[in-house]
Amino acid sequence: MTEASVLFLRTCLVLLAMPIYFLSFLGIWEPFCKKIFFPFFLEKVCASHERKAKKHKQELFHNLPDFKSPSGELKLLEIGTGYGANFQFYPPGCKVTCTDINPNFQQALSRSMKKNQHVHYERFLVAAGEDLHQVPSGSVDAVVCTLVLCSVHNVNSTLKEVLRVLRPGGAFYFLEHVAGDHSSWKYFWQQACYPTWKLIFDGCCLTREIWKNLEQADFSELKLQRISIALPWTPIQPHIIGYAVK
């Protein structure tokens, strides 16, 4: 698993994906990816990931009601809502603010909302995780972020925004794919696939050690577990899951 082997495989993948690199050079790929390819990929292809992650998500979100405000309400903010894959796990009556940097999920998001009418949807904000200025400080009881921290521009800045919008005692829920063990074949393939994967899948980074960012953030409590979600022929099997309390 030498650097030369990684470089060789990276070059092979670049050659295979040359049409996409060419479209990217012309400025065509990014708008096409954001508007058509990535929303389609998330809704259709990631259905396999959702099926395999369902039990994990059920366990993760089962204690959401514990973080209701003293008034009995549960105000929840989701970063990178996408097409609304998490709505089914939210408790009845919770008030959800949806955010995503990509506004092109609206059609699929509307379908998901219709299927999950036990949740009250307050608004949809086009916003990056690093800049949630439209959300007042200390105004939400819970923040949810699944398969998003891999593609934000700055993980630490996103976590600072999470802490800002959470009320004291509120919780941040996460499920993210992360870098494999550095001595493993999984990490070797993550390194080899990294540049081409990031280009094709709208900035998704394969080798982020997100648990380190969470450990260094200013949370009072962190419950984190490492899991593996088997996705054949993909380099995103290692995951972390859990929640952190402000």
PDB file of C-alpha atoms in Angstrom:
ATOM      1  CA  MET A   1       0.000   0.000   0.000  1.00  0.00           C
ATOM      2  CA  THR A   2       2.648   2.492  -1.094  1.00  0.00           C
ATOM      3  CA  GLU A   3       2.207   6.099  -2.165  1.00  0.00           C
ATOM      4  CA  ALA A   4       3.209   5.035  -5.680  1.00  0.00           C
ATOM      5  CA  SER A   5       0.350   2.518  -5.791  1.00  0.00           C
ATOM      6  CA  VAL A   6      -2.128   5.168  -4.649  1.00  0.00           C
ATOM      7  CA  LEU A   7      -0.856   7.613  -7.265  1.00  0.00           C
ATOM      8  CA  PHE A   8      -1.072   4.974 -10.002  1.00  0.00           C
ATOM      9  CA  LEU A   9      -4.674   4.077  -9.130  1.00  0.00           C
ATOM     10  CA  ARG A  10      -5.648   7.732  -8.845  1.00  0.00           C
ATOM     11  CA  THR A  11      -4.276   8.300 -12.350  1.00  0.00           C
ATOM     12  CA  CYS A  12      -6.229   5.323 -13.696  1.00  0.00           C
ATOM     13  CA  LEU A  13      -9.465   6.663 -12.205  1.00  0.00           C
ATOM     14  CA  VAL A  14      -8.789  10.117 -13.619  1.00  0.00           C
ATOM     15  CA  LEU A  15      -8.356   8.598 -17.076  1.00  0.00           C
ATOM     16  CA  LEU A  16     -11.593   6.627 -16.720  1.00  0.00           C
ATOM     17  CA  ALA A  17     -13.439   9.738 -15.597  1.00  0.00           C
ATOM     18  CA  MET A  18     -11.782  12.046 -18.143  1.00  0.00           C
ATOM     19  CA  PRO A  19     -15.095  13.145 -19.732  1.00  0.00           C
ATOM     20  CA  ILE A  20     -16.272  14.386 -16.318  1.00  0.00           C
ATOM     21  CA  TYR A  21     -12.972  16.166 -15.689  1.00  0.00           C
ATOM     22  CA  PHE A  22     -13.306  17.802 -19.118  1.00  0.00           C
ATOM     23  CA  LEU A  23     -16.865  18.931 -18.352  1.00  0.00           C
ATOM     24  CA  SER A  24     -15.607  20.274 -15.020  1.00  0.00           C
ATOM     25  CA  PHE A  25     -12.877  22.225 -16.825  1.00  0.00           C
ATOM     26  CA  LEU A  26     -15.531  23.774 -19.073  1.00  0.00           C
ATOM     27  CA  GLY A  27     -17.655  24.697 -16.025  1.00  0.00           C
ATOM     28  CA  ILE A  28     -20.482  22.372 -17.089  1.00  0.00           C
ATOM     29  CA  TRP A  29     -20.200  19.503 -14.595  1.00  0.00           C
ATOM     30  CA  GLU A  30     -20.768  21.361 -11.317  1.00  0.00           C
ATOM     31  CA  PRO A  31     -24.150  22.916 -12.231  1.00  0.00           C
ATOM     32  CA  PHE A  32     -25.262  19.624 -13.850  1.00  0.00           C
ATOM     33  CA  CYS A  33     -24.158  17.680 -10.758  1.00  0.00           C
ATOM     34  CA  LYS A  34     -25.946  19.990  -8.306  1.00  0.00           C
ATOM     35  CA  LYS A  35     -29.159  20.291 -10.315  1.00  0.00           C
ATOM     36  CA  ILE A  36     -29.621  16.820 -11.813  1.00  0.00           C
ATOM     37  CA  PHE A  37     -27.044  14.129 -11.004  1.00  0.00           C
ATOM     38  CA  PHE A  38     -26.522  14.502  -7.252  1.00  0.00           C
ATOM     39  CA  PRO A  39     -30.209  14.870  -6.293  1.00  0.00           C
ATOM     40  CA  PHE A  40     -30.992  11.807  -8.442  1.00  0.00           C
ATOM     41  CA  PHE A  41     -28.073   9.878  -6.936  1.00  0.00           C
ATOM     42  CA  LEU A  42     -29.086  10.645  -3.361  1.00  0.00           C
ATOM     43  CA  GLU A  43     -32.741   9.760  -3.826  1.00  0.00           C
ATOM     44  CA  LYS A  44     -32.314   6.610  -5.927  1.00  0.00           C
ATOM     45  CA  VAL A  45     -28.882   5.090  -5.426  1.00  0.00           C
ATOM     46  CA  CYS A  46     -28.532   5.971  -1.717  1.00  0.00           C
ATOM     47  CA  ALA A  47     -31.752   4.071  -0.994  1.00  0.00           C
ATOM     48  CA  SER A  48     -29.469   1.076  -0.385  1.00  0.00           C
ATOM     49  CA  HIS A  49     -27.565   2.997   2.284  1.00  0.00           C
ATOM     50  CA  GLU A  50     -30.818   4.076   3.924  1.00  0.00           C
ATOM     51  CA  ARG A  51     -32.088   0.479   4.125  1.00  0.00           C
ATOM     52  CA  LYS A  52     -28.894  -0.684   5.781  1.00  0.00           C
ATOM     53  CA  ALA A  53     -28.705   2.309   8.105  1.00  0.00           C
ATOM     54  CA  LYS A  54     -32.374   2.161   9.178  1.00  0.00           C
ATOM     55  CA  LYS A  55     -31.863   0.219  12.419  1.00  0.00           C
ATOM     56  CA  HIS A  56     -28.919   2.416  13.350  1.00  0.00           C
ATOM     57  CA  LYS A  57     -31.018   5.543  12.777  1.00  0.00           C
ATOM     58  CA  GLN A  58     -33.916   4.163  14.785  1.00  0.00           C
ATOM     59  CA  GLU A  59     -31.565   3.621  17.721  1.00  0.00           C
ATOM     60  CA  LEU A  60     -29.905   7.002  17.211  1.00  0.00           C
ATOM     61  CA  PHE A  61     -33.076   9.075  17.189  1.00  0.00           C
ATOM     62  CA  HIS A  62     -35.116   7.158  19.792  1.00  0.00           C
ATOM     63  CA  ASN A  63     -34.205   9.620  22.570  1.00  0.00           C
ATOM     64  CA  LEU A  64     -34.951  12.810  20.621  1.00  0.00           C
ATOM     65  CA  PRO A  65     -38.007  13.500  22.838  1.00  0.00           C
ATOM     66  CA  ASP A  66     -35.646  13.723  25.831  1.00  0.00           C
ATOM     67  CA  PHE A  67     -34.402  17.042  24.465  1.00  0.00           C
ATOM     68  CA  LYS A  68     -37.743  18.835  24.322  1.00  0.00           C
ATOM     69  CA  SER A  69     -37.671  22.387  25.628  1.00  0.00           C
ATOM     70  CA  PRO A  70     -39.287  23.196  29.018  1.00  0.00           C
ATOM     71  CA  SER A  71     -42.417  24.252  27.072  1.00  0.00           C
ATOM     72  CA  GLY A  72     -42.774  20.692  25.753  1.00  0.00           C
ATOM     73  CA  GLU A  73     -41.888  21.585  22.160  1.00  0.00           C
ATOM     74  CA  LEU A  74     -39.114  19.960  20.163  1.00  0.00           C
ATOM     75  CA  LYS A  75     -37.597  22.380  17.667  1.00  0.00           C
ATOM     76  CA  LEU A  76     -35.232  20.587  15.309  1.00  0.00           C
ATOM     77  CA  LEU A  77     -32.872  21.945  12.674  1.00  0.00           C
ATOM     78  CA  GLU A  78     -31.535  19.609   9.995  1.00  0.00           C
ATOM     79  CA  ILE A  79     -28.354  20.546   8.141  1.00  0.00           C
ATOM     80  CA  GLY A  80     -28.199  19.142   4.619  1.00  0.00           C
ATOM     81  CA  THR A  81     -31.761  17.847   4.565  1.00  0.00           C
ATOM     82  CA  GLY A  82     -31.455  16.551   1.002  1.00  0.00           C
ATOM     83  CA  TYR A  83     -34.619  14.683   0.112  1.00  0.00           C
ATOM     84  CA  GLY A  84     -35.737  14.190   3.726  1.00  0.00           C
ATOM     85  CA  ALA A  85     -34.526  10.663   4.470  1.00  0.00           C
ATOM     86  CA  ASN A  86     -34.571  11.313   8.227  1.00  0.00           C
ATOM     87  CA  PHE A  87     -38.152  12.592   8.569  1.00  0.00           C
ATOM     88  CA  GLN A  88     -39.560   9.128   9.289  1.00  0.00           C
ATOM     89  CA  PHE A  89     -37.455   8.908  12.464  1.00  0.00           C
ATOM     90  CA  TYR A  90     -38.564  12.194  14.019  1.00  0.00           C
ATOM     91  CA  PRO A  91     -41.153  12.148  16.840  1.00  0.00           C
ATOM     92  CA  PRO A  92     -44.736  13.285  16.104  1.00  0.00           C
ATOM     93  CA  GLY A  93     -45.314  17.004  16.402  1.00  0.00           C
ATOM     94  CA  CYS A  94     -41.691  18.108  16.318  1.00  0.00           C
ATOM     95  CA  LYS A  95     -41.065  21.357  14.436  1.00  0.00           C
ATOM     96  CA  VAL A  96     -38.441  20.984  11.726  1.00  0.00           C
ATOM     97  CA  THR A  97     -36.431  23.657   9.941  1.00  0.00           C
ATOM     98  CA  CYS A  98     -34.802  22.205   6.830  1.00  0.00           C
ATOM     99  CA  THR A  99     -31.560  23.579   5.401  1.00  0.00           C
ATOM    100  CA  ASP A 100     -29.465  22.623   2.402  1.00  0.00           C
ATOM    101  CA  ILE A 101     -26.850  24.405   0.332  1.00  0.00           C
ATOM    102  CA  ASN A 102     -28.384  22.826  -2.774  1.00  0.00           C
ATOM    103  CA  PRO A 103     -31.943  24.057  -3.536  1.00  0.00           C
ATOM    104  CA  ASN A 104     -32.507  21.381  -6.192  1.00  0.00           C
ATOM    105  CA  PHE A 105     -33.926  18.782  -3.765  1.00  0.00           C
ATOM    106  CA  GLN A 106     -37.245  20.594  -3.439  1.00  0.00           C
ATOM    107  CA  GLN A 107     -39.306  18.188  -5.568  1.00  0.00           C
ATOM    108  CA  ALA A 108     -38.104  15.042  -3.797  1.00  0.00           C
ATOM    109  CA  LEU A 109     -38.278  16.846  -0.462  1.00  0.00           C
ATOM    110  CA  SER A 110     -41.946  17.674  -1.035  1.00  0.00           C
ATOM    111  CA  ARG A 111     -42.704  13.997  -1.678  1.00  0.00           C
ATOM    112  CA  SER A 112     -40.985  13.040   1.563  1.00  0.00           C
ATOM    113  CA  MET A 113     -42.936  15.665   3.493  1.00  0.00           C
ATOM    114  CA  LYS A 114     -46.231  14.276   2.198  1.00  0.00           C
ATOM    115  CA  LYS A 115     -45.214  10.790   3.375  1.00  0.00           C
ATOM    116  CA  ASN A 116     -44.293  12.060   6.849  1.00  0.00           C
ATOM    117  CA  GLN A 117     -47.109  14.324   7.945  1.00  0.00           C
ATOM    118  CA  HIS A 118     -46.534  13.511  11.621  1.00  0.00           C
ATOM    119  CA  VAL A 119     -43.854  16.236  11.516  1.00  0.00           C
ATOM    120  CA  HIS A 120     -44.506  19.993  11.367  1.00  0.00           C
ATOM    121  CA  TYR A 121     -42.288  21.631   8.728  1.00  0.00           C
ATOM    122  CA  GLU A 122     -41.534  25.252   9.603  1.00  0.00           C
ATOM    123  CA  ARG A 123     -39.350  26.424   6.704  1.00  0.00           C
ATOM    124  CA  PHE A 124     -36.644  25.545   4.182  1.00  0.00           C
ATOM    125  CA  LEU A 125     -33.467  27.612   4.119  1.00  0.00           C
ATOM    126  CA  VAL A 126     -30.839  27.555   1.380  1.00  0.00           C
ATOM    127  CA  ALA A 127     -27.787  27.715   3.614  1.00  0.00           C
ATOM    128  CA  ALA A 128     -24.363  26.171   4.099  1.00  0.00           C
ATOM    129  CA  GLY A 129     -23.584  24.425   7.363  1.00  0.00           C
ATOM    130  CA  GLU A 130     -20.862  26.978   8.057  1.00  0.00           C
ATOM    131  CA  ASP A 131     -23.298  29.905   7.796  1.00  0.00           C
ATOM    132  CA  LEU A 132     -26.670  29.514   9.490  1.00  0.00           C
ATOM    133  CA  HIS A 133     -27.087  33.221  10.209  1.00  0.00           C
ATOM    134  CA  GLN A 134     -30.815  33.001   9.386  1.00  0.00           C
ATOM    135  CA  VAL A 135     -31.253  30.822  12.503  1.00  0.00           C
ATOM    136  CA  PRO A 136     -31.195  32.727  15.832  1.00  0.00           C
ATOM    137  CA  SER A 137     -28.681  31.690  18.479  1.00  0.00           C
ATOM    138  CA  GLY A 138     -29.940  29.221  21.083  1.00  0.00           C
ATOM    139  CA  SER A 139     -33.241  28.745  19.235  1.00  0.00           C
ATOM    140  CA  VAL A 140     -33.350  24.968  18.590  1.00  0.00           C
ATOM    141  CA  ASP A 141     -33.458  21.901  20.830  1.00  0.00           C
ATOM    142  CA  ALA A 142     -31.731  19.516  18.426  1.00  0.00           C
ATOM    143  CA  VAL A 143     -29.603  19.670  15.280  1.00  0.00           C
ATOM    144  CA  VAL A 144     -29.364  16.697  12.918  1.00  0.00           C
ATOM    145  CA  CYS A 145     -26.619  16.168  10.348  1.00  0.00           C
ATOM    146  CA  THR A 146     -26.262  12.864   8.460  1.00  0.00           C
ATOM    147  CA  LEU A 147     -23.816  12.237   5.612  1.00  0.00           C
ATOM    148  CA  VAL A 148     -23.127  15.965   5.335  1.00  0.00           C
ATOM    149  CA  LEU A 149     -19.915  16.719   7.235  1.00  0.00           C
ATOM    150  CA  CYS A 150     -18.019  14.833   4.537  1.00  0.00           C
ATOM    151  CA  SER A 151     -18.787  17.608   2.048  1.00  0.00           C
ATOM    152  CA  VAL A 152     -18.935  20.870   4.011  1.00  0.00           C
ATOM    153  CA  HIS A 153     -16.056  23.249   3.304  1.00  0.00           C
ATOM    154  CA  ASN A 154     -15.062  23.461   6.973  1.00  0.00           C
ATOM    155  CA  VAL A 155     -16.130  20.915   9.604  1.00  0.00           C
ATOM    156  CA  ASN A 156     -15.024  23.018  12.592  1.00  0.00           C
ATOM    157  CA  SER A 157     -16.930  26.080  11.378  1.00  0.00           C
ATOM    158  CA  THR A 158     -20.043  23.946  10.894  1.00  0.00           C
ATOM    159  CA  LEU A 159     -19.786  22.587  14.433  1.00  0.00           C
ATOM    160  CA  LYS A 160     -19.393  26.139  15.781  1.00  0.00           C
ATOM    161  CA  GLU A 161     -22.663  27.051  14.061  1.00  0.00           C
ATOM    162  CA  VAL A 162     -24.300  23.939  15.516  1.00  0.00           C
ATOM    163  CA  LEU A 163     -23.270  25.014  19.010  1.00  0.00           C
ATOM    164  CA  ARG A 164     -24.453  28.562  18.388  1.00  0.00           C
ATOM    165  CA  VAL A 165     -27.994  27.656  17.286  1.00  0.00           C
ATOM    166  CA  LEU A 166     -28.481  24.985  19.975  1.00  0.00           C
ATOM    167  CA  ARG A 167     -29.974  25.999  23.295  1.00  0.00           C
ATOM    168  CA  PRO A 168     -27.982  24.984  26.399  1.00  0.00           C
ATOM    169  CA  GLY A 169     -28.686  21.292  26.982  1.00  0.00           C
ATOM    170  CA  GLY A 170     -29.659  20.750  23.348  1.00  0.00           C
ATOM    171  CA  ALA A 171     -28.224  17.878  21.296  1.00  0.00           C
ATOM    172  CA  PHE A 172     -26.428  17.408  17.973  1.00  0.00           C
ATOM    173  CA  TYR A 173     -27.139  14.096  16.198  1.00  0.00           C
ATOM    174  CA  PHE A 174     -24.754  12.769  13.562  1.00  0.00           C
ATOM    175  CA  LEU A 175     -24.149   9.807  11.260  1.00  0.00           C
ATOM    176  CA  GLU A 176     -21.142  10.218   8.972  1.00  0.00           C
ATOM    177  CA  HIS A 177     -18.854   8.072   6.864  1.00  0.00           C
ATOM    178  CA  VAL A 178     -15.226   8.590   7.839  1.00  0.00           C
ATOM    179  CA  ALA A 179     -11.670   7.560   7.057  1.00  0.00           C
ATOM    180  CA  GLY A 180     -10.792   3.938   7.664  1.00  0.00           C
ATOM    181  CA  ASP A 181      -7.908   2.743   9.797  1.00  0.00           C
ATOM    182  CA  HIS A 182      -4.689   3.952   8.176  1.00  0.00           C
ATOM    183  CA  SER A 183      -3.282   0.439   8.000  1.00  0.00           C
ATOM    184  CA  SER A 184      -6.369  -0.994   6.279  1.00  0.00           C
ATOM    185  CA  TRP A 185      -7.203  -1.725   2.667  1.00  0.00           C
ATOM    186  CA  LYS A 186     -10.313   0.435   3.111  1.00  0.00           C
ATOM    187  CA  TYR A 187      -8.153   3.483   3.746  1.00  0.00           C
ATOM    188  CA  PHE A 188      -5.907   2.583   0.800  1.00  0.00           C
ATOM    189  CA  TRP A 189      -8.915   2.561  -1.537  1.00  0.00           C
ATOM    190  CA  GLN A 190     -10.267   5.751   0.016  1.00  0.00           C
ATOM    191  CA  GLN A 191      -6.991   7.469  -0.798  1.00  0.00           C
ATOM    192  CA  ALA A 192      -6.975   6.085  -4.343  1.00  0.00           C
ATOM    193  CA  CYS A 193     -10.570   7.118  -5.061  1.00  0.00           C
ATOM    194  CA  TYR A 194     -10.414  10.466  -3.267  1.00  0.00           C
ATOM    195  CA  PRO A 195      -9.960  13.056  -6.080  1.00  0.00           C
ATOM    196  CA  THR A 196     -12.340  11.474  -8.588  1.00  0.00           C
ATOM    197  CA  TRP A 197     -14.949  10.613  -5.941  1.00  0.00           C
ATOM    198  CA  LYS A 198     -14.881  14.200  -4.650  1.00  0.00           C
ATOM    199  CA  LEU A 199     -15.425  15.584  -8.142  1.00  0.00           C
ATOM    200  CA  ILE A 200     -18.254  13.225  -9.099  1.00  0.00           C
ATOM    201  CA  PHE A 201     -20.123  13.346  -5.780  1.00  0.00           C
ATOM    202  CA  ASP A 202     -20.305  17.104  -5.215  1.00  0.00           C
ATOM    203  CA  GLY A 203     -17.347  17.591  -2.875  1.00  0.00           C
ATOM    204  CA  CYS A 204     -17.693  14.418  -0.778  1.00  0.00           C
ATOM    205  CA  CYS A 205     -14.376  13.774   1.020  1.00  0.00           C
ATOM    206  CA  LEU A 206     -13.519  10.157   1.821  1.00  0.00           C
ATOM    207  CA  THR A 207     -10.689  10.544   4.312  1.00  0.00           C
ATOM    208  CA  ARG A 208     -12.031  12.960   6.920  1.00  0.00           C
ATOM    209  CA  GLU A 209     -11.495  11.959  10.555  1.00  0.00           C
ATOM    210  CA  ILE A 210     -14.636  13.694  11.751  1.00  0.00           C
ATOM    211  CA  TRP A 211     -14.526  12.115  15.220  1.00  0.00           C
ATOM    212  CA  LYS A 212     -11.492  14.319  15.951  1.00  0.00           C
ATOM    213  CA  ASN A 213     -13.454  17.479  15.113  1.00  0.00           C
ATOM    214  CA  LEU A 214     -16.277  16.343  17.396  1.00  0.00           C
ATOM    215  CA  GLU A 215     -13.884  15.537  20.239  1.00  0.00           C
ATOM    216  CA  GLN A 216     -12.263  18.971  19.940  1.00  0.00           C
ATOM    217  CA  ALA A 217     -15.556  20.892  19.717  1.00  0.00           C
ATOM    218  CA  ASP A 218     -16.972  22.559  22.818  1.00  0.00           C
ATOM    219  CA  PHE A 219     -19.651  19.976  23.664  1.00  0.00           C
ATOM    220  CA  SER A 220     -20.247  19.041  27.295  1.00  0.00           C
ATOM    221  CA  GLU A 221     -20.945  15.391  26.440  1.00  0.00           C
ATOM    222  CA  LEU A 222     -20.178  13.189  23.435  1.00  0.00           C
ATOM    223  CA  LYS A 223     -21.701   9.766  22.749  1.00  0.00           C
ATOM    224  CA  LEU A 224     -19.900   8.312  19.715  1.00  0.00           C
ATOM    225  CA  GLN A 225     -19.837   4.818  18.247  1.00  0.00           C
ATOM    226  CA  ARG A 226     -17.967   3.385  15.276  1.00  0.00           C
ATOM    227  CA  ILE A 227     -19.998   1.186  12.935  1.00  0.00           C
ATOM    228  CA  SER A 228     -19.610  -0.341   9.502  1.00  0.00           C
ATOM    229  CA  ILE A 229     -22.371  -0.105   6.920  1.00  0.00           C
ATOM    230  CA  ALA A 230     -21.700  -2.657   4.197  1.00  0.00           C
ATOM    231  CA  LEU A 231     -21.924  -1.008   0.794  1.00  0.00           C
ATOM    232  CA  PRO A 232     -20.253  -3.299  -1.772  1.00  0.00           C
ATOM    233  CA  TRP A 233     -17.917  -1.625  -4.262  1.00  0.00           C
ATOM    234  CA  THR A 234     -17.859   1.674  -2.379  1.00  0.00           C
ATOM    235  CA  PRO A 235     -15.150   3.204  -0.149  1.00  0.00           C
ATOM    236  CA  ILE A 236     -17.588   4.580   2.452  1.00  0.00           C
ATOM    237  CA  GLN A 237     -18.139   1.642   4.800  1.00  0.00           C
ATOM    238  CA  PRO A 238     -16.580   3.025   8.039  1.00  0.00           C
ATOM    239  CA  HIS A 239     -19.039   5.315   9.866  1.00  0.00           C
ATOM    240  CA  ILE A 240     -19.429   7.128  13.164  1.00  0.00           C
ATOM    241  CA  ILE A 241     -22.814   7.626  14.802  1.00  0.00           C
ATOM    242  CA  GLY A 242     -24.027   9.311  17.973  1.00  0.00           C
ATOM    243  CA  TYR A 243     -24.977  12.574  19.588  1.00  0.00           C
ATOM    244  CA  ALA A 244     -23.315  15.406  21.478  1.00  0.00           C
ATOM    245  CA  VAL A 245     -24.857  17.673  24.120  1.00  0.00           C
ATOM    246  CA  LYS A 246     -24.208  21.412  24.357  1.00  0.00           C
TER     247      LYS A 246
END
